[in-house]
């Protein structure tokens, strides 16, 4: 990370700052109690980009294969301001399959086919190296490190992860956590990563590693942001039918960083993320997210306030 510029401050007023987003872009096959859908546009970066792209210019870093469908590409472009570092490579696109149990709190991964991701070696454009806001959506931490090493603008970094990396690549995960300003992590991942049962204890252990803040995603209980001084909580918008929970965390993250980059207080950024996530889970894939307006989001934020 660069040292010349003063780091972006959470709460600093920088409207319409571009956000660099790294993560997976792929095709998902999803089974829930409401049905099965195949080859849906998915991926951690895709969900985050659509959420954040409703508010901010997104510079997307990722890779898709030559089989990536044209309509999926067009949908992605709708929410992306800069695609200099979005590569189309000969070979198959990343694919992931998941099956949810019951009301959607638990899921099994049925398959993960890396395809062109296996050889992904991101080299950032000059413009993207200067980014001031970076969202490292869930992806192999070695790729997160590779991208961050190229960022010269001393950016504010929000990082997401998953249990797979806690189990398999903890050394690289520790490295990226040390360079992160805000870590997003689920309650169960926090326990697994820190070995501590109490949320506050786990968060404190992470704060000691470097992040200024830890946002713990509590699923149907909302989210809590913990730093050295305070704890800020949000609930959830009550959704009557959770059709497909895939991507809710990524959407929360996209909404959250777009709020921070526009100078919103933490609580407002969390509410934006929460409202967006509530739309995400109301249908399969991007169906709901791609059909909402800012006033739909504001309506849910207002209800969250009540
Ligand atoms: P979430 O429900 O927030 O865990 O995000 C689900 C999205 O993450 C899906 O659209 C998948 O395509 C993507 N995904 C699943 N496994 C991985 C992985 N190992 N690396 C990167 N992205 C993944």
PDB file of N, CA, C and O in Angstrom, residues 146-175:
ATOM      1  N   UNK A 146      -2.194  -9.942  -3.923  1.00  0.00           N
ATOM      2  CA  UNK A 146      -1.592  -9.524  -5.190  1.00  0.00           C
ATOM      3  C   UNK A 146      -2.160  -8.188  -5.666  1.00  0.00           C
ATOM      4  O   UNK A 146      -1.429  -7.315  -6.133  1.00  0.00           O
ATOM      5  N   UNK A 147      -3.462  -8.023  -5.525  1.00  0.00           N
ATOM      6  CA  UNK A 147      -4.097  -6.768  -5.955  1.00  0.00           C
ATOM      7  C   UNK A 147      -3.700  -5.628  -5.022  1.00  0.00           C
ATOM      8  O   UNK A 147      -3.309  -4.544  -5.462  1.00  0.00           O
ATOM      9  N   UNK A 148      -3.744  -5.882  -3.743  1.00  0.00           N
ATOM     10  CA  UNK A 148      -3.453  -4.815  -2.778  1.00  0.00           C
ATOM     11  C   UNK A 148      -2.000  -4.341  -2.894  1.00  0.00           C
ATOM     12  O   UNK A 148      -1.724  -3.141  -2.742  1.00  0.00           O
ATOM     13  N   UNK A 149      -1.096  -5.270  -3.196  1.00  0.00           N
ATOM     14  CA  UNK A 149       0.314  -4.888  -3.354  1.00  0.00           C
ATOM     15  C   UNK A 149       0.508  -3.872  -4.474  1.00  0.00           C
ATOM     16  O   UNK A 149       1.472  -3.115  -4.470  1.00  0.00           O
ATOM     17  N   UNK A 150      -0.420  -3.881  -5.441  1.00  0.00           N
ATOM     18  CA  UNK A 150      -0.278  -2.964  -6.576  1.00  0.00           C
ATOM     19  C   UNK A 150      -0.948  -1.614  -6.327  1.00  0.00           C
ATOM     20  O   UNK A 150      -0.803  -0.698  -7.120  1.00  0.00           O
ATOM     21  N   UNK A 151      -1.714  -1.520  -5.252  1.00  0.00           N
ATOM     22  CA  UNK A 151      -2.435  -0.266  -4.967  1.00  0.00           C
ATOM     23  C   UNK A 151      -1.486   0.744  -4.331  1.00  0.00           C
ATOM     24  O   UNK A 151      -0.937   0.491  -3.257  1.00  0.00           O
ATOM     25  N   UNK A 152      -1.320   1.868  -5.011  1.00  0.00           N
ATOM     26  CA  UNK A 152      -0.354   2.881  -4.567  1.00  0.00           C
ATOM     27  C   UNK A 152      -1.016   4.063  -3.872  1.00  0.00           C
ATOM     28  O   UNK A 152      -0.335   4.964  -3.441  1.00  0.00           O
ATOM     29  N   UNK A 153      -2.356   4.075  -3.839  1.00  0.00           N
ATOM     30  CA  UNK A 153      -3.056   5.285  -3.369  1.00  0.00           C
ATOM     31  C   UNK A 153      -3.404   5.269  -1.896  1.00  0.00           C
ATOM     32  O   UNK A 153      -4.238   6.031  -1.464  1.00  0.00           O
ATOM     33  N   UNK A 154      -2.768   4.390  -1.119  1.00  0.00           N
ATOM     34  CA  UNK A 154      -3.067   4.236   0.308  1.00  0.00           C
ATOM     35  C   UNK A 154      -4.580   4.142   0.542  1.00  0.00           C
ATOM     36  O   UNK A 154      -5.172   4.956   1.240  1.00  0.00           O
ATOM     37  N   UNK A 155      -5.211   3.148  -0.080  1.00  0.00           N
ATOM     38  CA  UNK A 155      -6.678   3.096  -0.053  1.00  0.00           C
ATOM     39  C   UNK A 155      -7.249   2.646   1.275  1.00  0.00           C
ATOM     40  O   UNK A 155      -6.538   2.051   2.096  1.00  0.00           O
ATOM     41  N   UNK A 156      -8.535   2.923   1.442  1.00  0.00           N
ATOM     42  CA  UNK A 156      -9.264   2.305   2.546  1.00  0.00           C
ATOM     43  C   UNK A 156      -9.728   0.933   2.042  1.00  0.00           C
ATOM     44  O   UNK A 156     -10.350   0.835   0.995  1.00  0.00           O
ATOM     45  N   UNK A 157      -9.387  -0.103   2.796  1.00  0.00           N
ATOM     46  CA  UNK A 157      -9.600  -1.473   2.323  1.00  0.00           C
ATOM     47  C   UNK A 157     -10.644  -2.185   3.193  1.00  0.00           C
ATOM     48  O   UNK A 157     -10.482  -2.296   4.410  1.00  0.00           O
ATOM     49  N   UNK A 158     -11.702  -2.634   2.540  1.00  0.00           N
ATOM     50  CA  UNK A 158     -12.705  -3.477   3.207  1.00  0.00           C
ATOM     51  C   UNK A 158     -12.533  -4.882   2.636  1.00  0.00           C
ATOM     52  O   UNK A 158     -12.493  -5.056   1.414  1.00  0.00           O
ATOM     53  N   UNK A 159     -12.400  -5.871   3.508  1.00  0.00           N
ATOM     54  CA  UNK A 159     -12.114  -7.245   3.062  1.00  0.00           C
ATOM     55  C   UNK A 159     -13.173  -8.216   3.574  1.00  0.00           C
ATOM     56  O   UNK A 159     -13.587  -8.136   4.727  1.00  0.00           O
ATOM     57  N   UNK A 160     -13.561  -9.122   2.680  1.00  0.00           N
ATOM     58  CA  UNK A 160     -14.479 -10.199   3.056  1.00  0.00           C
ATOM     59  C   UNK A 160     -13.736 -11.524   2.860  1.00  0.00           C
ATOM     60  O   UNK A 160     -12.768 -11.598   2.099  1.00  0.00           O
ATOM     61  N   UNK A 161     -14.186 -12.552   3.532  1.00  0.00           N
ATOM     62  CA  UNK A 161     -13.526 -13.850   3.377  1.00  0.00           C
ATOM     63  C   UNK A 161     -14.542 -14.962   3.579  1.00  0.00           C
ATOM     64  O   UNK A 161     -15.736 -14.732   3.661  1.00  0.00           O
ATOM     65  N   UNK A 162     -14.078 -16.211   3.634  1.00  0.00           N
ATOM     66  CA  UNK A 162     -14.994 -17.325   3.902  1.00  0.00           C
ATOM     67  C   UNK A 162     -14.266 -18.430   4.655  1.00  0.00           C
ATOM     68  O   UNK A 162     -13.028 -18.445   4.723  1.00  0.00           O
ATOM     69  N   UNK A 163     -15.046 -19.374   5.201  1.00  0.00           N
ATOM     70  CA  UNK A 163     -14.453 -20.417   6.039  1.00  0.00           C
ATOM     71  C   UNK A 163     -13.388 -21.250   5.325  1.00  0.00           C
ATOM     72  O   UNK A 163     -12.420 -21.694   5.930  1.00  0.00           O
ATOM     73  N   UNK A 164     -13.554 -21.435   4.004  1.00  0.00           N
ATOM     74  CA  UNK A 164     -12.572 -22.210   3.239  1.00  0.00           C
ATOM     75  C   UNK A 164     -11.152 -21.677   3.437  1.00  0.00           C
ATOM     76  O   UNK A 164     -10.197 -22.434   3.637  1.00  0.00           O
ATOM     77  N   UNK A 165     -11.007 -20.344   3.390  1.00  0.00           N
ATOM     78  CA  UNK A 165      -9.657 -19.747   3.491  1.00  0.00           C
ATOM     79  C   UNK A 165      -9.147 -19.797   4.928  1.00  0.00           C
ATOM     80  O   UNK A 165      -7.944 -19.854   5.155  1.00  0.00           O
ATOM     81  N   UNK A 166     -10.086 -19.771   5.883  1.00  0.00           N
ATOM     82  CA  UNK A 166      -9.664 -19.882   7.290  1.00  0.00           C
ATOM     83  C   UNK A 166      -9.054 -21.265   7.500  1.00  0.00           C
ATOM     84  O   UNK A 166      -8.026 -21.426   8.164  1.00  0.00           O
ATOM     85  N   UNK A 167      -9.672 -22.275   6.856  1.00  0.00           N
ATOM     86  CA  UNK A 167      -9.193 -23.656   7.009  1.00  0.00           C
ATOM     87  C   UNK A 167      -7.918 -23.919   6.214  1.00  0.00           C
ATOM     88  O   UNK A 167      -7.029 -24.617   6.670  1.00  0.00           O
ATOM     89  N   UNK A 168      -7.847 -23.363   4.987  1.00  0.00           N
ATOM     90  CA  UNK A 168      -6.796 -23.836   4.071  1.00  0.00           C
ATOM     91  C   UNK A 168      -5.640 -22.865   3.851  1.00  0.00           C
ATOM     92  O   UNK A 168      -4.561 -23.295   3.464  1.00  0.00           O
ATOM     93  N   UNK A 169      -5.856 -21.574   4.042  1.00  0.00           N
ATOM     94  CA  UNK A 169      -4.795 -20.615   3.701  1.00  0.00           C
ATOM     95  C   UNK A 169      -4.679 -19.548   4.790  1.00  0.00           C
ATOM     96  O   UNK A 169      -4.662 -18.340   4.495  1.00  0.00           O
ATOM     97  N   UNK A 170      -4.564 -19.995   6.027  1.00  0.00           N
ATOM     98  CA  UNK A 170      -4.634 -19.028   7.128  1.00  0.00           C
ATOM     99  C   UNK A 170      -3.435 -18.065   7.115  1.00  0.00           C
ATOM    100  O   UNK A 170      -3.573 -16.911   7.507  1.00  0.00           O
ATOM    101  N   UNK A 171      -2.274 -18.524   6.608  1.00  0.00           N
ATOM    102  CA  UNK A 171      -1.111 -17.626   6.598  1.00  0.00           C
ATOM    103  C   UNK A 171      -1.376 -16.411   5.688  1.00  0.00           C
ATOM    104  O   UNK A 171      -1.184 -15.258   6.085  1.00  0.00           O
ATOM    105  N   UNK A 172      -1.887 -16.710   4.467  1.00  0.00           N
ATOM    106  CA  UNK A 172      -2.205 -15.614   3.545  1.00  0.00           C
ATOM    107  C   UNK A 172      -3.370 -14.761   4.067  1.00  0.00           C
ATOM    108  O   UNK A 172      -3.377 -13.545   3.897  1.00  0.00           O
ATOM    109  N   UNK A 173      -4.318 -15.431   4.705  1.00  0.00           N
ATOM    110  CA  UNK A 173      -5.455 -14.678   5.252  1.00  0.00           C
ATOM    111  C   UNK A 173      -4.966 -13.701   6.332  1.00  0.00           C
ATOM    112  O   UNK A 173      -5.359 -12.528   6.348  1.00  0.00           O
ATOM    113  N   UNK A 174      -4.064 -14.165   7.194  1.00  0.00           N
ATOM    114  CA  UNK A 174      -3.513 -13.265   8.230  1.00  0.00           C
ATOM    115  C   UNK A 174      -2.841 -12.058   7.588  1.00  0.00           C
ATOM    116  O   UNK A 174      -2.958 -10.935   8.077  1.00  0.00           O
ATOM    117  N   UNK A 175      -2.140 -12.310   6.475  1.00  0.00           N
ATOM    118  CA  UNK A 175      -1.414 -11.226   5.800  1.00  0.00           C
ATOM    119  C   UNK A 175      -2.394 -10.161   5.291  1.00  0.00           C
ATOM    120  O   UNK A 175      -2.161  -8.966   5.460  1.00  0.00           O
TER     121      UNK A 175
END
